[in-house]
Coordinates of C-alpha atoms in Angstrom, one line a residue:
M1 CA -149.3 127.5 136.4
Q2 CA -149.0 123.9 137.5
F3 CA -145.5 123.3 138.9
K4 CA -143.5 121.2 136.4
P5 CA -140.1 120.4 137.9
H6 CA -138.4 119.6 134.6
R7 CA -139.3 123.0 133.1
F8 CA -135.9 124.3 134.0
C9 CA -133.0 122.0 135.1
I10 CA -129.3 122.5 135.8
A11 CA -127.2 119.8 134.1
P12 CA -125.2 117.1 135.9
M13 CA -121.5 118.1 135.2
M14 CA -118.5 116.0 136.3
D15 CA -116.2 117.9 138.7
W16 CA -118.6 120.8 138.8
T17 CA -122.1 120.1 140.2
D18 CA -121.0 118.8 143.6
R19 CA -122.9 119.5 146.8
H20 CA -121.3 122.9 147.3
C21 CA -122.2 124.0 143.8
R22 CA -125.8 122.8 144.2
F23 CA -126.2 124.6 147.5
F24 CA -125.0 127.8 145.9
H25 CA -127.3 127.4 142.9
R26 CA -130.3 126.8 145.2
L27 CA -129.7 130.2 146.8
L28 CA -130.3 131.7 143.3
T29 CA -133.3 129.6 142.3
R30 CA -135.7 127.7 144.5
K31 CA -137.6 126.1 141.6
A32 CA -134.9 124.7 139.2
L33 CA -134.4 120.9 139.3
L34 CA -130.8 120.2 140.3
Y35 CA -128.7 117.1 139.3
T36 CA -125.7 115.5 140.9
E37 CA -122.6 114.7 139.1
M38 CA -122.8 111.2 137.6
V39 CA -122.1 108.5 140.1
T40 CA -121.5 104.9 138.9
A41 CA -123.7 102.2 140.2
P42 CA -120.7 100.2 141.5
A43 CA -119.4 103.3 143.4
V44 CA -122.8 103.7 145.1
L45 CA -122.8 100.0 146.1
H46 CA -119.2 99.8 147.3
G47 CA -118.0 103.3 147.9
A48 CA -118.3 105.9 150.7
R49 CA -122.0 106.6 150.3
E50 CA -122.3 109.7 152.5
R51 CA -119.4 111.4 150.5
L52 CA -120.9 110.3 147.2
L53 CA -124.6 110.8 147.8
G54 CA -124.9 113.2 150.8
F55 CA -126.6 116.5 150.2
A56 CA -128.2 119.4 152.2
P57 CA -132.0 119.2 152.7
G58 CA -132.4 122.6 151.1
E59 CA -131.2 121.2 147.7
H60 CA -134.6 119.7 146.8
P61 CA -135.8 119.1 144.2
L62 CA -132.7 117.1 143.4
A63 CA -132.0 114.2 141.1
L64 CA -129.3 111.5 141.3
Q65 CA -127.6 110.7 138.0
L66 CA -126.3 107.1 137.8
G67 CA -123.9 105.5 135.3
G68 CA -123.9 101.9 134.5
S69 CA -125.3 99.1 132.3
D70 CA -125.9 96.2 134.7
P71 CA -129.6 96.2 135.5
A72 CA -129.3 94.6 138.9
Q73 CA -126.5 97.0 140.0
L74 CA -128.5 100.0 138.8
A75 CA -131.6 98.8 140.6
D76 CA -129.7 98.4 143.8
A77 CA -128.1 101.8 143.4
A78 CA -131.4 103.5 142.6
E79 CA -133.0 102.0 145.7
I80 CA -130.1 103.4 147.8
G81 CA -130.5 106.8 146.1
E82 CA -134.2 106.8 146.9
A83 CA -133.5 105.9 150.5
F84 CA -131.1 108.9 150.7
G85 CA -134.0 111.1 149.7
Y86 CA -133.4 111.9 146.0
D87 CA -136.5 113.0 144.1
E88 CA -135.5 111.4 140.8
I89 CA -133.1 108.8 139.5
N90 CA -131.5 109.6 136.1
L91 CA -129.6 107.2 133.9
N92 CA -126.7 108.6 131.9
V93 CA -126.9 107.6 128.3
G94 CA -125.1 110.6 127.0
C95 CA -121.5 110.9 128.3
P96 CA -119.0 110.1 125.5
S97 CA -115.7 109.8 127.4
D98 CA -113.4 106.9 126.8
R99 CA -113.4 106.0 130.5
V100 CA -117.1 105.8 130.5
Q101 CA -117.2 103.7 127.3
E102 CA -114.7 101.2 128.9
G103 CA -117.2 100.8 131.7
R104 CA -119.9 100.2 129.1
F105 CA -122.1 103.1 130.1
G106 CA -122.9 106.6 128.9
A107 CA -123.5 107.4 125.2
C108 CA -122.3 104.0 123.9
L109 CA -125.5 102.6 125.4
M110 CA -127.5 104.3 122.6
A111 CA -126.4 101.5 120.4
E112 CA -128.1 99.0 122.8
P113 CA -131.7 100.4 123.3
E114 CA -133.0 97.0 124.5
L115 CA -130.4 96.9 127.3
V116 CA -131.2 100.5 128.3
A117 CA -134.9 99.5 128.4
K118 CA -134.1 96.5 130.6
C119 CA -132.2 98.8 133.0
I120 CA -135.1 101.3 133.2
A121 CA -137.7 98.6 133.7
V122 CA -135.7 97.0 136.6
M123 CA -135.0 100.3 138.2
R124 CA -138.6 101.4 138.0
A125 CA -139.7 98.2 139.6
R126 CA -137.5 99.0 142.7
V127 CA -138.2 102.7 143.3
R128 CA -141.2 104.9 143.6
V129 CA -139.5 108.1 142.4
P130 CA -139.3 108.8 138.6
V131 CA -136.6 107.1 136.6
T132 CA -135.5 109.3 133.7
V133 CA -133.0 109.2 130.9
K134 CA -130.4 111.7 129.6
C135 CA -129.2 110.9 126.1
R136 CA -127.9 112.3 122.8
I137 CA -129.6 112.5 119.4
G138 CA -127.3 109.8 118.1
I139 CA -123.8 108.3 118.1
D140 CA -121.2 107.8 115.4
D141 CA -123.0 106.6 112.3
Q142 CA -126.1 105.6 114.1
D143 CA -127.4 109.2 114.0
S144 CA -130.4 109.1 111.7
E145 CA -133.8 110.1 112.9
V146 CA -134.9 106.5 112.6
H147 CA -132.2 105.4 115.0
F148 CA -133.1 108.1 117.4
Q149 CA -136.8 107.4 117.3
R150 CA -136.2 103.7 117.8
F151 CA -134.1 104.3 120.9
I152 CA -136.7 106.6 122.4
D153 CA -139.6 104.3 121.6
T154 CA -137.9 101.2 123.0
V155 CA -136.9 102.8 126.2
A156 CA -140.3 104.5 126.6
D157 CA -142.0 101.2 126.2
A158 CA -140.0 100.1 129.4
G159 CA -141.7 102.9 131.3
A160 CA -139.4 105.9 130.9
E161 CA -141.5 109.0 130.6
V162 CA -138.9 111.8 130.8
F163 CA -136.0 112.2 128.3
I164 CA -133.4 114.9 128.6
V165 CA -131.9 115.2 125.2
H166 CA -128.5 116.8 124.4
A167 CA -129.3 118.0 120.9
R168 CA -125.9 116.8 119.5
K169 CA -124.7 113.4 118.4
A170 CA -121.7 112.0 120.1
W171 CA -118.6 110.7 118.3
L172 CA -117.3 107.9 120.5
R173 CA -113.9 107.8 118.7
G174 CA -111.8 110.7 117.7
L175 CA -113.3 113.5 119.8
S176 CA -112.7 114.4 123.4
P177 CA -115.6 115.0 125.8
K178 CA -115.0 118.7 125.5
E179 CA -115.1 118.5 121.7
N180 CA -118.2 116.4 121.9
R181 CA -119.9 119.4 123.6
E182 CA -118.9 121.7 120.9
V183 CA -118.0 120.1 117.5
P184 CA -121.0 118.1 116.5
P185 CA -123.7 120.6 115.3
L186 CA -126.7 121.3 117.4
D187 CA -130.0 120.0 116.0
Y188 CA -132.7 121.5 118.2
A189 CA -135.3 120.8 115.4
R190 CA -134.9 117.1 115.9
V191 CA -135.7 117.4 119.6
Y192 CA -138.8 119.5 118.7
R193 CA -139.9 116.8 116.2
L194 CA -139.5 114.2 118.9
K195 CA -141.9 116.1 121.2
S196 CA -144.4 116.4 118.3
A197 CA -144.1 112.7 117.6
R198 CA -144.4 111.7 121.3
P199 CA -146.6 114.3 123.0
D200 CA -147.1 111.7 125.8
L201 CA -143.5 112.0 126.9
T202 CA -141.8 114.8 128.8
I203 CA -139.0 116.1 126.6
V204 CA -136.3 118.3 128.0
I205 CA -133.8 120.0 125.6
N206 CA -130.1 120.4 126.5
G207 CA -127.0 121.7 124.7
G208 CA -125.7 125.2 124.0
I209 CA -128.5 127.1 125.8
A210 CA -127.0 130.3 127.1
D211 CA -129.7 132.1 129.1
V212 CA -133.3 132.5 130.2
D213 CA -134.3 134.2 126.9
E214 CA -133.2 131.2 124.9
S215 CA -134.9 128.9 127.4
E216 CA -138.2 130.7 126.9
R217 CA -137.9 130.2 123.2
H218 CA -137.3 126.5 123.5
L219 CA -140.2 126.1 125.9
Q220 CA -142.5 127.0 123.0
H221 CA -141.6 123.6 121.6
V222 CA -140.6 121.2 124.4
D223 CA -141.5 120.7 128.1
G224 CA -138.3 121.7 129.7
V225 CA -134.8 123.1 129.2
M226 CA -131.5 122.1 130.9
L227 CA -128.6 124.5 131.2
G228 CA -125.0 123.3 131.8
R229 CA -122.0 125.4 131.4
A230 CA -123.9 128.7 131.2
A231 CA -125.4 128.1 134.6
Y232 CA -122.0 127.4 136.0
Q233 CA -120.0 130.1 134.3
T234 CA -122.6 132.9 134.6
P235 CA -124.6 131.7 137.6
Y236 CA -126.5 134.9 138.3
L237 CA -128.7 134.2 135.3
L238 CA -130.4 131.7 137.6
A239 CA -131.7 134.5 139.7
D240 CA -134.4 135.2 137.0
V241 CA -135.5 131.7 136.6
D242 CA -138.2 131.5 139.3
Q243 CA -140.0 134.7 138.2
R244 CA -139.7 134.2 134.5
L245 CA -140.1 130.5 134.0
F246 CA -142.1 129.5 137.1
I247 CA -144.1 132.7 137.5
S248 CA -143.0 133.0 141.1
D249 CA -143.6 136.2 143.1
S250 CA -140.5 135.8 145.1
A251 CA -138.0 138.7 145.0
V252 CA -134.9 138.3 142.8
P253 CA -131.9 138.0 145.2
S254 CA -128.9 140.3 144.8
R255 CA -125.5 138.9 144.3
G256 CA -124.3 140.2 147.6
D257 CA -127.4 138.7 149.4
V258 CA -126.7 135.3 147.9
L259 CA -123.1 135.3 149.1
R260 CA -124.0 136.5 152.6
Q261 CA -126.5 133.6 152.8
L262 CA -123.6 131.3 151.8
V263 CA -121.4 132.4 154.7
P264 CA -123.1 130.1 157.3
Y265 CA -122.8 127.1 154.9
V266 CA -119.1 127.9 154.4
E267 CA -118.5 128.1 158.2
R268 CA -120.1 124.6 158.7
H269 CA -118.0 123.2 155.9
L270 CA -114.8 124.6 157.4
D271 CA -115.7 123.4 160.8
A272 CA -116.2 119.9 159.4
G273 CA -112.6 120.0 158.1
G274 CA -113.2 121.3 154.5
R275 CA -111.4 124.0 152.7
L276 CA -112.7 127.4 151.6
N277 CA -111.9 126.9 148.0
N278 CA -114.0 123.8 147.9
V279 CA -117.0 126.2 147.9
T280 CA -115.6 129.4 146.4
R281 CA -114.4 127.8 143.2
H282 CA -118.1 127.6 142.2
I283 CA -118.9 131.3 142.7
L284 CA -116.2 132.9 140.6
G285 CA -118.5 133.8 137.8
L286 CA -121.2 135.4 140.0
Y287 CA -120.2 139.0 139.1
H288 CA -119.5 138.2 135.4
G289 CA -119.9 141.3 133.3
R290 CA -120.1 143.6 136.3
P291 CA -117.6 146.2 137.5
R292 CA -114.8 144.8 139.7
A293 CA -115.6 141.2 138.7
R294 CA -112.0 140.5 137.9
A295 CA -110.9 141.8 141.3
F296 CA -113.5 139.6 143.0
R297 CA -112.2 136.5 141.1
R298 CA -108.6 137.4 141.8
H299 CA -109.1 137.9 145.5
L300 CA -110.8 134.5 145.9
S301 CA -108.4 132.7 143.6
E302 CA -105.4 133.9 145.5
N303 CA -106.7 133.8 149.1
A304 CA -109.3 131.0 149.3
V305 CA -106.7 128.3 148.5
R306 CA -104.5 129.3 151.5
D307 CA -104.3 127.0 154.5
G308 CA -106.6 128.2 157.2
A309 CA -108.6 130.5 155.0
R310 CA -112.0 131.3 156.5
S311 CA -115.2 133.1 155.5
D312 CA -113.6 136.5 156.1
V313 CA -112.0 136.0 152.7
L314 CA -115.4 135.6 151.2
L315 CA -116.7 138.7 153.0
Q316 CA -113.7 140.7 151.7
A317 CA -114.5 139.5 148.2
I318 CA -118.1 140.7 148.5
A319 CA -116.9 144.1 149.7
I320 CA -114.5 144.3 146.7
A321 CA -117.2 143.4 144.2
E322 CA -119.7 145.8 145.6
G323 CA -117.2 148.6 146.0
V324 CA -117.7 149.0 149.7
A325 CA -115.0 151.5 150.6
G326 CA -112.5 150.5 153.3
Q327 CA -114.3 147.2 154.1
A328 CA -112.3 144.9 151.7
R329 CA -109.3 145.2 154.1
T330 CA -111.2 144.4 157.3
G331 CA -113.8 142.0 156.0
A332 CA -116.6 144.0 157.6
V333 CA -119.7 144.1 155.5
V334 CA -122.9 146.0 156.4

């Protein structure tokens, strides 16, 4: 099977998919396309770039998600992102938060397809990597199939070839970002119809997808799937992705093996002045549904936040989760 990076993606999630989360996810799947948290174009231009954009080489394939509506700023930020080594630049046209709207970016831009098209055209002219769009199926009262198709066609005419579509509309007034992820009903069929109408485009579906089984069903209709909260809350589901969705012959890693591979990364982070819980907060769901999962979470939640906590806390948590008698106290793991 020809490798198609958008076949399975892990969503950009604010306060979640930071570099530590992505490194952890990469230990579970070598093939999934990872995304950064959204970074605004002005932050890229004027902020601490290494802190905002830095990543480990092993995170590839990796996309940078940008927020903004000023074509020149976005083009400059995209060029900087490409220079950092990102494999794709993605424009956020889906986030419904009030703060994002005040900055005139995110889902409110679906009301301005011509502006989005201009942003895409200018960004594409400045970088060689793909420039993609993440959007909703509509906003507020502009939620008809006609509105949606016009948005897609207008932006595609500017050169966008990949659209990641959250299969819910967004209410820009009256619903919180959390409610906008849950209250508007999912309409997967609309995304399927988009793919049928525009077979020339790569269409990735997002929203409410819980596992690899559901992903396989969606892949009968679209080119790719994107998981968000499920990939974060029950991350071990990612261990099946390479074999089942990319037909890889690599072995499925065990939970313990994944965490033991994480230890050197944790040590480097601590030596650089970081804190243990910067990393361990992302792994709390790894043993979800397994015996001793609660004890694993409790041990990390109580101990990783302590000043001076080191990787022995993580090794102890592994021993607890795997029921290695006597080793949870010493941190020795064989």
